[in-house]
Amino acid sequence: MELTTFVQTMANSVVSGSIYATVSVGLALAFGVMKMANHAHGEFFMLGAYVVYVFYALAGMPFFLAVLAAIPTIAALGLLTERLIFRPTRGNVLAGFMATAGLTWILQVLAGRIWGLGFMKMIPTPYMGAANIAGAQIGLQRVLIVPAAVILLGFLWFFLHRVRLGKGLRACAQDPDAAALQGISINKMTSLAMGIAGAYAGVAGALMAPIHAVTPYMGRDLLITAFIVVIVGGMASIEGAVLAAFILGFIHTFVTTIFDATSAIMVGVAFMAFILIVKPTGLMGRAKA
Amino acid sequence: MLKHKVLSIIGVVALIAVMSILPFFVREYYVEILIIFLINVILAVSYRLIATTGDWTLCHVILMGAGAYASALMAKYFGWPFFMTAPLAGATVCLVGLGIVYPLLRTVGFGFFITSLAVGEFIRLSWIKFHIPFGGPRGMIDIPEVGIIGPIDFYEAIPYYFMTLAITLVCLFILYRIDRSRIGKAFKSIYEDDILAESIGINVGRYRTFAFVIGSFFAGIAGALLAHRLGAIDPHIFALDEMVYLLVWVIVGGSATFAGPIIGVAVMTLLFEWTRPLLEWRPLFFGIILIGFLIFMPGGLESLIPKFTRLFGNRKAAQAKAEQPGGAEKSVV
């Protein structure tokens, strides 16, 4: 591999690692709090991209505002999912997961009916030009994702460790009963977790919209990757998810560059199986998956 | 209790009789639907067998696909007859199941569920990746038909239907016997409480493997039946969506009793055919049905049966069944 290709691939790895991390932290957070496993997480990502399509490509709002608009929209969808699906099925992970698999179908059909199938949506790239790093050209739109992810992840860390509400969320993840005894409302915490999960999936989709084919089925492939990340990271561990996201980002990008995209996912799964065999709790998990 | 047993036997015989005369009264298109229905019954019931240990998987349709590919490859490249490739396909899928269950056993409950999704995807992608021998994304075509055996031409729908019916009945009988045997009880005890099961000498890992491998075998048989009827298979027909349809059948029918998944497949096949004019909206309907059942009727349609029995007078029998230890099996989900 030439140096230029290597640098290019490294940069792309960091970009995909950032996207995986932004998508997966929500999944890990929701799973940590009352074991909400969201199959429709990939569809949240998809709808985030459609928010950018509607506000930026159709309505002509600035790209930055369109991305910001995705946050409350998809967070609201997360809250709704929590209220209508996860709360009635609380205490049964599989039931919640299967019900959200039904939600996946509903959202895919609705997106297909509203915005049409067939041709992918053309979203003009808001930031033209490319950065030149050691001879490798990396599109600015892709570079932009990295600081955005750093800000988002930093904000989440700050929220979970320094803000009272976020500490409540962590307490609830550690021991719901003890947290409830301390006066933390479980219902409030599950809502909050799903709201955050939705917001992060939505904003990741929004950032990806100009450089990804926007179709109702774009969330499907990402979902498997996101779950692999969460399993490798240790199911409920957010730090583990971020670490695993970057490892998976590197694996996927390098294998795709050297071989092809199909092999990349296969190597990712093999990596997961390997981690499960040598360390069943995942990289940073405490309990068995 | 004896009366209950006699009634069940009469019911099963009547059902088989109906299934035997049904194809002569419907159009050929519906005979094809009935063939697929029977294949799906094998799939759903074998899925339930694995699920009785508490291991819900997301790779059962992929295992059926492995059986389809194995049988198709053997028939196409070695020219072996169907009655040889089908059991061999089952055996091949057993080996595949043994291979993938090793990392899967490291996980329980939801971890198992989601890991099986990823592992299944690995198998499916390998069909896409390796053009030789699997044919890549476009799959395999010209899979040999079962052909003419003696005076019967299995290319025709009705003879193939009866062959499928016979194989389905044999499979269901074996699965029923396993479900009722000591092994089947051990599976359920693992679901109830794996630590307790281990403490009375049940090797939990071995029994979970056993359930998974038996389920894999029958999925392989179902795959072989499917491949030789369709004549062409591709990786797309074993995708995750099909797996979620399988979940819908098992959830709608219920998983606590042996009959539950069969009821689920029957009802959902009817609904599937009725919604054919609304093709684009179909996943939305099925999504709503899935959510509705999980929230409002987690026991599935089978949970209605005791209620009906109670309504129509047979109160005592229903109560006796509920009080009998192990009689009121709770739904797995």
XYZ file of C-alpha atoms in Angstrom:
622
model
C 0.000 0.000 0.000
C 1.386 3.384 -0.996
C 1.757 6.124 1.579
C -0.922 8.290 -0.039
C -3.419 5.454 -0.100
C -2.475 4.599 3.469
C -3.035 8.153 4.708
C -6.286 8.317 2.772
C -7.481 5.042 4.275
C -6.445 6.126 7.759
C -8.460 9.330 7.388
C -11.470 7.429 6.083
C -11.187 5.016 9.006
C -11.348 7.876 11.474
C -14.390 9.262 9.656
C -16.296 5.965 9.713
C -15.194 5.336 13.298
C -16.693 8.718 14.235
C -20.003 7.864 12.567
C -20.136 4.399 14.145
C -19.364 5.913 17.540
C -22.060 8.589 17.243
C -24.650 5.997 16.218
C -23.629 3.324 18.723
C -23.421 5.413 21.916
C -27.180 5.908 21.757
C -27.736 2.199 21.334
C -25.427 1.380 24.265
C -26.964 4.089 26.466
C -30.531 2.901 25.844
C -29.473 -0.684 26.456
C -27.758 0.288 29.690
C -30.855 2.006 31.045
C -33.551 -0.636 31.593
C -32.298 -2.842 28.728
C -34.004 -1.096 25.842
C -32.680 -2.721 22.671
C -33.803 -0.675 19.719
C -34.002 -2.437 16.370
C -35.305 0.764 14.767
C -32.078 2.618 15.609
C -30.935 2.298 11.986
C -34.233 3.842 10.885
C -33.653 6.774 13.243
C -30.378 7.269 11.368
C -32.252 7.037 8.050
C -34.873 9.587 9.117
C -32.121 11.942 10.289
C -30.832 11.931 6.724
C -34.340 12.613 5.410
C -34.676 15.606 7.744
C -31.631 17.105 6.021
C -33.145 16.209 2.655
C -36.377 18.038 3.501
C -34.933 21.108 5.214
C -31.726 21.559 3.251
C -32.242 20.108 -0.238
C -35.963 20.912 -0.571
C -36.597 23.910 1.690
C -33.198 25.513 1.131
C -32.281 26.098 4.749
C -28.576 26.305 5.612
C -26.987 22.860 6.068
C -25.975 23.568 9.655
C -29.548 24.465 10.663
C -30.917 21.392 8.880
C -28.562 19.179 10.887
C -29.650 20.919 14.092
C -33.289 20.370 13.110
C -32.670 16.628 12.961
C -31.807 16.558 16.684
C -35.223 17.483 18.177
C -37.150 15.696 15.405
C -35.543 12.297 15.884
C -35.274 12.777 19.667
C -39.061 13.206 19.684
C -39.369 9.963 17.726
C -37.158 8.289 20.352
C -39.404 9.584 23.148
C -42.470 8.287 21.320
C -40.859 4.874 20.838
C -40.055 4.700 24.542
C -43.585 5.632 25.553
C -45.439 3.399 23.093
C -43.153 0.365 22.799
C -40.462 0.122 25.454
C -42.566 1.113 28.447
C -45.281 -1.529 27.846
C -42.660 -4.220 27.216
C -40.333 -3.219 30.057
C -38.558 -6.139 31.715
C -38.542 -8.169 28.514
C -35.620 -7.297 26.237
C -36.589 -9.617 23.416
C -40.182 -8.362 23.246
C -38.984 -4.757 23.032
C -36.448 -5.645 20.379
C -38.943 -7.582 18.272
C -41.576 -4.857 18.599
C -39.066 -2.290 17.355
C -38.332 -4.669 14.467
C -41.995 -4.102 13.610
C -41.395 -0.364 13.972
C -38.529 -0.691 11.480
C -40.950 -1.974 8.855
C -43.458 0.775 9.630
C -40.862 3.539 9.299
C -39.364 2.058 6.117
C -42.774 1.815 4.447
C -43.731 5.336 5.539
C -40.447 6.819 4.302
C -40.859 4.971 1.014
C -44.481 6.139 0.633
C -43.766 9.758 1.524
C -40.506 10.356 -0.326
C -40.630 7.542 -2.866
C -38.378 4.623 -3.592
C -36.355 4.288 -6.747
C -33.744 6.951 -7.271
C -31.705 8.003 -4.318
C -32.156 11.552 -3.158
C -29.679 14.042 -4.550
C -28.370 16.181 -1.752
C -25.890 18.833 -2.871
C -22.636 18.824 -0.916
C -22.671 21.961 1.255
C -18.906 22.124 1.827
C -16.990 21.754 -1.413
C -13.267 21.328 -1.630
C -10.851 18.921 -0.050
C -8.193 18.958 2.610
C -4.718 17.916 1.573
C -3.043 15.673 4.146
C 0.340 14.221 3.112
C -0.735 14.124 -0.506
C -4.081 12.486 0.175
C -7.247 14.355 -0.741
C -10.063 14.139 1.777
C -13.387 15.828 1.059
C -14.201 18.602 3.540
C -17.678 17.165 4.040
C -16.079 13.983 5.387
C -13.516 15.828 7.490
C -16.328 17.821 9.082
C -17.774 14.649 10.611
C -14.761 14.135 12.884
C -14.949 17.393 14.911
C -18.744 17.075 14.973
C -18.443 13.602 16.504
C -15.816 14.783 18.991
C -18.079 17.628 20.117
C -21.110 15.324 20.382
C -19.247 12.604 22.297
C -17.575 15.180 24.544
C -20.946 16.710 25.278
C -22.377 13.296 26.170
C -19.432 12.570 28.490
C -19.890 15.947 30.173
C -23.616 15.344 30.524
C -23.233 11.862 32.014
C -20.436 12.720 34.425
C -20.937 16.352 35.422
C -24.656 17.080 35.137
C -27.070 15.926 37.820
C -29.548 14.495 35.301
C -26.820 12.550 33.522
C -25.557 11.145 36.817
C -29.115 9.972 37.455
C -29.003 8.200 34.109
C -25.821 6.385 35.068
C -27.227 5.497 38.475
C -30.279 4.062 36.769
C -28.073 2.004 34.464
C -26.119 0.665 37.439
C -29.051 -0.362 39.612
C -32.598 0.738 38.759
C -34.036 -0.273 42.120
C -31.451 1.583 44.145
C -31.835 4.579 41.857
C -35.610 4.539 42.321
C -35.094 4.442 46.109
C -32.996 7.579 45.809
C -35.956 9.316 44.216
C -34.866 9.014 40.592
C -37.856 8.501 38.342
C -37.240 5.446 36.161
C -39.792 6.561 33.592
C -38.091 9.935 33.266
C -34.698 8.249 32.833
C -35.856 5.791 30.163
C -37.462 8.676 28.258
C -34.282 10.687 28.549
C -32.122 7.773 27.377
C -34.282 7.143 24.325
C -34.403 10.860 23.573
C -30.604 11.041 23.603
C -30.342 7.822 21.573
C -32.707 9.241 18.962
C -30.907 12.590 18.854
C -27.491 10.984 18.300
C -28.723 8.561 15.633
C -30.573 11.404 13.922
C -27.636 13.792 13.906
C -25.341 11.047 12.574
C -27.765 10.412 9.721
C -28.034 14.129 9.070
C -24.249 14.513 8.827
C -24.015 11.520 6.503
C -26.840 12.648 4.191
C -24.677 14.493 1.608
C -22.109 11.668 1.312
C -24.347 8.613 1.586
C -27.087 7.258 -0.670
C -30.302 8.381 1.041
C -32.880 5.581 0.712
C -35.500 4.160 3.108
C -33.240 1.128 3.583
C -29.986 2.931 4.421
C -30.310 2.094 8.115
C -30.305 -1.648 7.566
C -26.590 -2.283 7.034
C -25.637 0.202 9.701
C -27.787 -1.553 12.306
C -25.766 -4.767 12.163
C -22.529 -2.794 12.430
C -23.890 -0.763 15.341
C -24.905 -3.893 17.221
C -21.528 -5.517 16.576
C -19.936 -2.360 18.013
C -22.162 -2.540 21.092
C -21.460 -6.257 21.644
C -17.701 -5.836 21.187
C -17.736 -2.812 23.477
C -19.491 -4.701 26.256
C -23.262 -4.216 25.730
C -24.017 -1.321 28.072
C -20.618 0.379 28.175
C -20.494 3.740 26.386
C -16.705 4.033 26.576
C -16.480 0.476 25.230
C -18.815 1.366 22.371
C -16.666 4.336 21.369
C -13.481 2.250 21.456
C -15.119 -0.588 19.525
C -16.565 1.868 16.998
C -13.107 3.120 16.060
C -11.689 -0.429 15.887
C -14.570 -1.468 13.623
C -14.107 1.713 11.579
C -10.480 0.785 10.954
C -11.294 -2.855 10.164
C -14.100 -1.970 7.758
C -12.235 0.759 5.918
C -8.977 -1.144 5.523
C -10.629 -4.388 4.426
C -12.866 -2.461 2.012
C -9.855 -0.711 0.488
C -7.774 -3.861 0.156
C -10.558 -6.344 -0.690
C -14.227 -5.341 -0.910
C -17.172 -4.163 1.204
C -18.691 -7.629 1.628
C -15.458 -9.002 3.071
C -15.264 -5.998 5.389
C -18.529 -6.867 7.145
C -17.506 -10.533 7.288
C -14.193 -9.658 8.946
C -16.112 -7.425 11.373
C -18.360 -10.338 12.388
C -15.367 -12.670 12.699
C -13.718 -10.079 14.952
C -16.840 -10.015 17.114
C -16.894 -13.825 17.363
C -13.214 -13.735 18.345
C -13.840 -11.167 21.094
C -16.777 -13.211 22.402
C -14.619 -16.320 22.608
C -11.633 -14.715 24.340
C -13.586 -12.181 26.423
C -17.329 -12.876 26.599
C -18.002 -9.629 28.458
C -16.785 -7.489 25.579
C -13.901 -5.026 25.674
C -15.118 -2.881 28.570
C -18.211 -4.646 29.812
C -18.716 -6.031 33.260
C -21.627 -8.420 32.771
C -21.925 -11.254 30.292
C -23.677 -10.200 27.106
C -57.051 -36.315 30.841
C -57.744 -39.328 28.619
C -60.674 -37.525 27.026
C -58.388 -34.617 26.244
C -55.905 -36.943 24.574
C -58.576 -38.653 22.454
C -59.892 -35.262 21.350
C -56.381 -34.149 20.351
C -55.820 -37.288 18.284
C -59.178 -36.850 16.540
C -58.253 -33.231 15.840
C -54.873 -34.137 14.337
C -56.389 -36.889 12.168
C -59.097 -34.513 10.937
C -56.449 -31.880 10.148
C -54.380 -34.380 8.150
C -57.520 -35.471 6.293
C -58.340 -31.859 5.393
C -54.753 -31.232 4.285
C -54.928 -34.371 2.093
C -58.053 -33.396 0.168
C -57.461 -29.645 0.087
C -55.149 -29.548 -2.983
C -57.815 -31.180 -5.162
C -60.222 -28.325 -4.540
C -58.034 -25.266 -5.105
C -56.269 -23.704 -8.081
C -52.710 -24.754 -8.793
C -51.393 -21.405 -7.540
C -52.789 -22.183 -4.102
C -51.190 -25.626 -4.140
C -47.842 -23.835 -4.480
C -48.804 -21.610 -1.540
C -49.672 -24.729 0.461
C -46.249 -26.229 -0.310
C -44.523 -23.085 0.967
C -46.861 -23.134 3.959
C -45.781 -26.676 4.896
C -42.104 -25.744 4.531
C -42.722 -22.758 6.792
C -44.402 -25.018 9.346
C -41.229 -27.135 9.597
C -39.214 -23.935 9.916
C -41.400 -22.401 12.638
C -41.748 -25.571 14.723
C -38.019 -26.296 14.616
C -37.423 -22.661 15.555
C -39.646 -23.088 18.589
C -37.618 -26.146 19.663
C -34.475 -23.993 19.922
C -36.477 -21.241 21.614
C -37.693 -23.576 24.387
C -34.199 -23.354 25.902
C -34.580 -19.569 25.991
C -32.217 -19.121 23.041
C -34.141 -17.051 20.540
C -32.032 -16.811 17.416
C -32.008 -14.573 14.377
C -30.232 -16.954 12.029
C -32.808 -19.697 11.538
C -33.774 -18.541 8.042
C -30.078 -18.372 7.181
C -29.728 -21.993 8.321
C -32.641 -22.891 6.049
C -30.733 -21.110 3.290
C -27.644 -23.168 4.109
C -29.747 -26.297 3.647
C -31.092 -24.973 0.353
C -27.595 -24.201 -0.928
C -26.188 -27.532 0.294
C -28.946 -29.564 -1.334
C -28.796 -27.528 -4.553
C -25.014 -27.901 -4.802
C -25.125 -31.649 -4.243
C -27.927 -32.133 -6.746
C -26.325 -29.887 -9.344
C -22.679 -30.903 -9.220
C -22.877 -34.524 -8.041
C -26.223 -35.334 -9.649
C -27.498 -36.982 -6.502
C -31.266 -37.545 -6.165
C -33.412 -35.435 -3.854
C -34.003 -38.209 -1.347
C -30.272 -38.342 -0.761
C -29.488 -34.594 -0.860
C -32.269 -33.590 1.553
C -31.015 -35.587 4.577
C -27.428 -34.741 3.645
C -28.407 -31.052 3.518
C -29.851 -31.482 7.005
C -26.590 -33.059 8.148
C -24.554 -30.261 6.549
C -26.601 -27.632 8.355
C -26.061 -29.579 11.602
C -22.327 -29.105 11.067
C -22.809 -25.407 10.270
C -24.902 -25.089 13.427
C -22.193 -26.811 15.477
C -19.638 -24.396 14.063
C -21.540 -21.209 14.820
C -22.975 -22.251 18.165
C -19.523 -22.140 19.733
C -19.203 -18.331 19.919
C -22.973 -18.036 20.407
C -22.908 -20.093 23.616
C -20.761 -17.411 25.185
C -23.856 -15.255 25.290
C -27.327 -15.620 26.797
C -30.707 -14.053 26.172
C -30.514 -10.859 24.199
C -26.784 -11.219 23.539
C -27.453 -14.593 21.934
C -30.220 -13.114 19.832
C -28.165 -10.274 18.447
C -24.959 -12.261 18.032
C -26.845 -14.855 15.991
C -27.962 -12.012 13.719
C -24.353 -11.041 13.035
C -23.173 -14.628 12.600
C -26.074 -15.355 10.251
C -25.174 -12.294 8.224
C -21.633 -13.668 7.962
C -22.967 -16.850 6.348
C -25.254 -14.925 4.014
C -22.453 -12.606 2.923
C -20.238 -15.597 2.175
C -22.830 -16.681 -0.420
C -22.588 -13.234 -1.992
C -18.818 -13.138 -1.784
C -17.931 -16.536 -3.238
C -19.205 -16.741 -6.801
C -17.825 -20.263 -6.924
C -19.727 -22.321 -5.900
C -22.579 -20.181 -4.518
C -23.149 -17.960 -7.553
C -22.675 -14.584 -5.851
C -25.505 -12.059 -5.420
C -27.534 -13.601 -8.239
C -27.563 -16.988 -6.543
C -28.011 -20.387 -8.114
C -30.296 -21.261 -10.989
C -31.286 -24.509 -12.709
C -31.405 -26.496 -9.506
C -32.478 -30.008 -10.594
C -36.119 -30.878 -9.969
C -36.986 -33.877 -7.865
C -37.959 -35.460 -11.184
C -39.822 -38.624 -11.996
C -39.650 -41.434 -9.477
C -41.553 -44.569 -10.515
C -44.893 -43.535 -11.962
C -44.973 -40.137 -10.182
C -43.762 -36.899 -11.740
C -42.745 -34.619 -8.871
C -42.538 -31.643 -11.178
C -46.333 -31.425 -10.896
C -47.587 -29.395 -7.937
C -49.857 -32.011 -6.362
C -47.320 -34.882 -6.134
C -44.743 -32.434 -4.725
C -47.360 -31.247 -2.256
C -47.966 -34.762 -0.973
C -44.263 -35.451 -0.718
C -43.847 -32.225 1.287
C -46.846 -33.124 3.431
C -45.387 -36.553 4.219
C -41.967 -35.097 5.070
C -43.592 -32.362 7.185
C -45.620 -34.908 9.143
C -42.531 -37.028 9.811
C -40.586 -33.943 10.930
C -43.435 -32.748 13.149
C -43.759 -36.200 14.700
C -40.036 -36.328 15.539
C -40.084 -32.762 16.864
C -43.155 -33.526 18.955
C -41.531 -36.614 20.448
C -38.403 -34.607 21.298
C -40.514 -31.852 22.828
C -42.313 -34.371 25.076
C -39.219 -36.400 25.968
C -36.820 -35.980 28.860
C -34.581 -33.950 26.563
C -37.415 -31.568 25.780
C -38.083 -31.135 29.487
C -34.393 -30.427 30.053
C -34.586 -27.687 27.365
C -37.492 -26.054 29.177
C -35.776 -26.326 32.548
C -32.829 -24.370 31.112
C -35.234 -21.637 30.116
C -36.930 -21.625 33.521
C -33.726 -21.401 35.525
C -30.376 -22.346 34.066
C -28.516 -22.328 37.379
C -31.073 -24.639 38.981
C -30.955 -26.889 35.908
C -27.175 -27.051 36.147
C -27.348 -27.871 39.853
C -29.456 -30.988 39.196
C -26.944 -32.284 36.693
C -28.160 -30.896 33.362
C -25.184 -29.869 31.258
C -26.588 -26.533 30.132
C -24.025 -25.874 27.390
C -24.443 -29.346 25.920
C -28.247 -29.176 25.908
C -28.275 -25.705 24.352
C -25.939 -26.983 21.644
C -28.145 -30.025 21.192
C -31.317 -27.942 20.755
C -29.565 -25.642 18.309
C -28.190 -28.496 16.218
C -31.515 -30.386 16.082
C -33.263 -27.181 15.056
C -30.576 -26.627 12.418
C -31.183 -30.106 10.970
C -34.875 -29.447 10.382
C -34.168 -25.982 9.011
C -31.841 -27.711 6.540
C -34.604 -30.132 5.480
C -36.973 -27.190 4.985
C -34.310 -25.476 2.880
C -33.841 -28.532 0.676
C -37.604 -28.722 0.066
C -37.658 -25.033 -0.804
C -34.658 -25.110 -3.169
C -35.968 -27.987 -5.267
C -39.398 -26.412 -5.582
C -38.257 -22.891 -6.441
C -35.556 -24.133 -8.806
C -33.524 -20.980 -8.135
C -32.237 -19.467 -4.908
C -30.341 -16.290 -4.109
C -29.005 -14.734 -0.893
C -31.793 -12.158 -0.899
C -34.585 -14.643 -0.102
C -32.879 -15.504 3.189
C -32.418 -11.898 4.317
C -33.252 -10.470 7.747
C -36.763 -9.446 6.665
C -37.701 -13.084 6.149
C -36.359 -13.835 9.601
C -38.611 -11.153 11.082
C -41.554 -12.772 9.257
C -40.636 -16.023 11.023
C -40.664 -14.128 14.334
C -44.100 -12.735 13.450
C -45.439 -16.280 12.912
C -44.059 -17.532 16.205
C -45.170 -14.460 18.172
C -48.659 -14.383 16.661
C -49.176 -18.099 17.194
C -47.427 -18.269 20.525
C -44.470 -20.363 21.569
C -45.575 -22.075 24.761
C -47.286 -25.023 23.086
C -46.311 -27.193 20.154
C -49.329 -26.060 18.134
C -48.666 -22.338 18.624
C -46.200 -21.761 15.753
C -48.360 -23.861 13.392
C -51.389 -21.669 14.166
C -49.190 -18.613 13.631
C -47.949 -19.758 10.214
C -51.484 -20.646 9.110
C -53.051 -17.341 10.150
C -50.205 -15.222 8.829
C -50.089 -17.086 5.483
C -53.771 -16.261 5.012
C -53.163 -12.608 5.908
C -50.134 -12.533 3.638
C -52.234 -13.683 0.693
C -55.092 -11.309 1.472
C -52.775 -8.300 1.570
C -51.291 -9.106 -1.844
C -53.092 -6.145 -3.526
C -51.460 -3.791 -0.989
C -47.960 -5.005 -1.646
C -46.104 -1.823 -0.667
C -47.994 -1.435 2.560
C -47.621 -5.052 3.666
C -44.554 -4.649 5.940
C -46.380 -1.810 7.701
C -49.373 -4.064 8.479
C -47.136 -6.841 9.694
C -45.155 -4.394 11.805
C -48.343 -3.185 13.472
C -49.482 -6.786 14.036
C -46.122 -7.681 15.582
C -46.137 -4.698 17.961
C -49.805 -5.252 18.827
C -49.299 -8.893 19.716
C -46.160 -8.266 21.756
C -47.869 -5.581 23.820
C -51.493 -6.709 24.055
C -51.330 -10.498 23.620
C -47.810 -11.683 24.455
C -49.020 -15.286 24.714
C -50.109 -15.289 21.091
C -53.239 -16.827 19.602
C -52.659 -20.107 21.447
C -53.328 -18.309 24.734
C -56.931 -17.909 23.564
C -57.496 -21.670 23.474
C -57.812 -22.199 27.261
C -60.112 -19.158 27.402
C -62.381 -20.699 24.773
C -62.322 -24.039 26.534
C -63.437 -22.264 29.674
C -66.195 -20.423 27.818
C -67.664 -23.584 26.347
C -68.192 -25.396 29.586
C -65.045 -27.457 29.877
C -63.995 -25.390 32.852
C -62.739 -28.238 34.973
C -60.374 -29.610 32.330
C -58.869 -26.175 31.685
C -58.351 -25.622 35.380
C -56.772 -29.032 35.845
C -54.395 -28.256 32.997
C -53.460 -24.931 34.557
C -52.768 -26.445 37.948
C -50.825 -29.429 36.702
C -47.094 -28.792 37.192
C -45.518 -27.929 33.873
C -48.971 -27.882 32.328
C -49.341 -24.151 32.276
C -46.198 -23.560 30.297
C -45.616 -19.872 30.083
C -44.899 -18.183 26.840
C -41.222 -17.896 26.115
C -41.277 -14.253 25.179
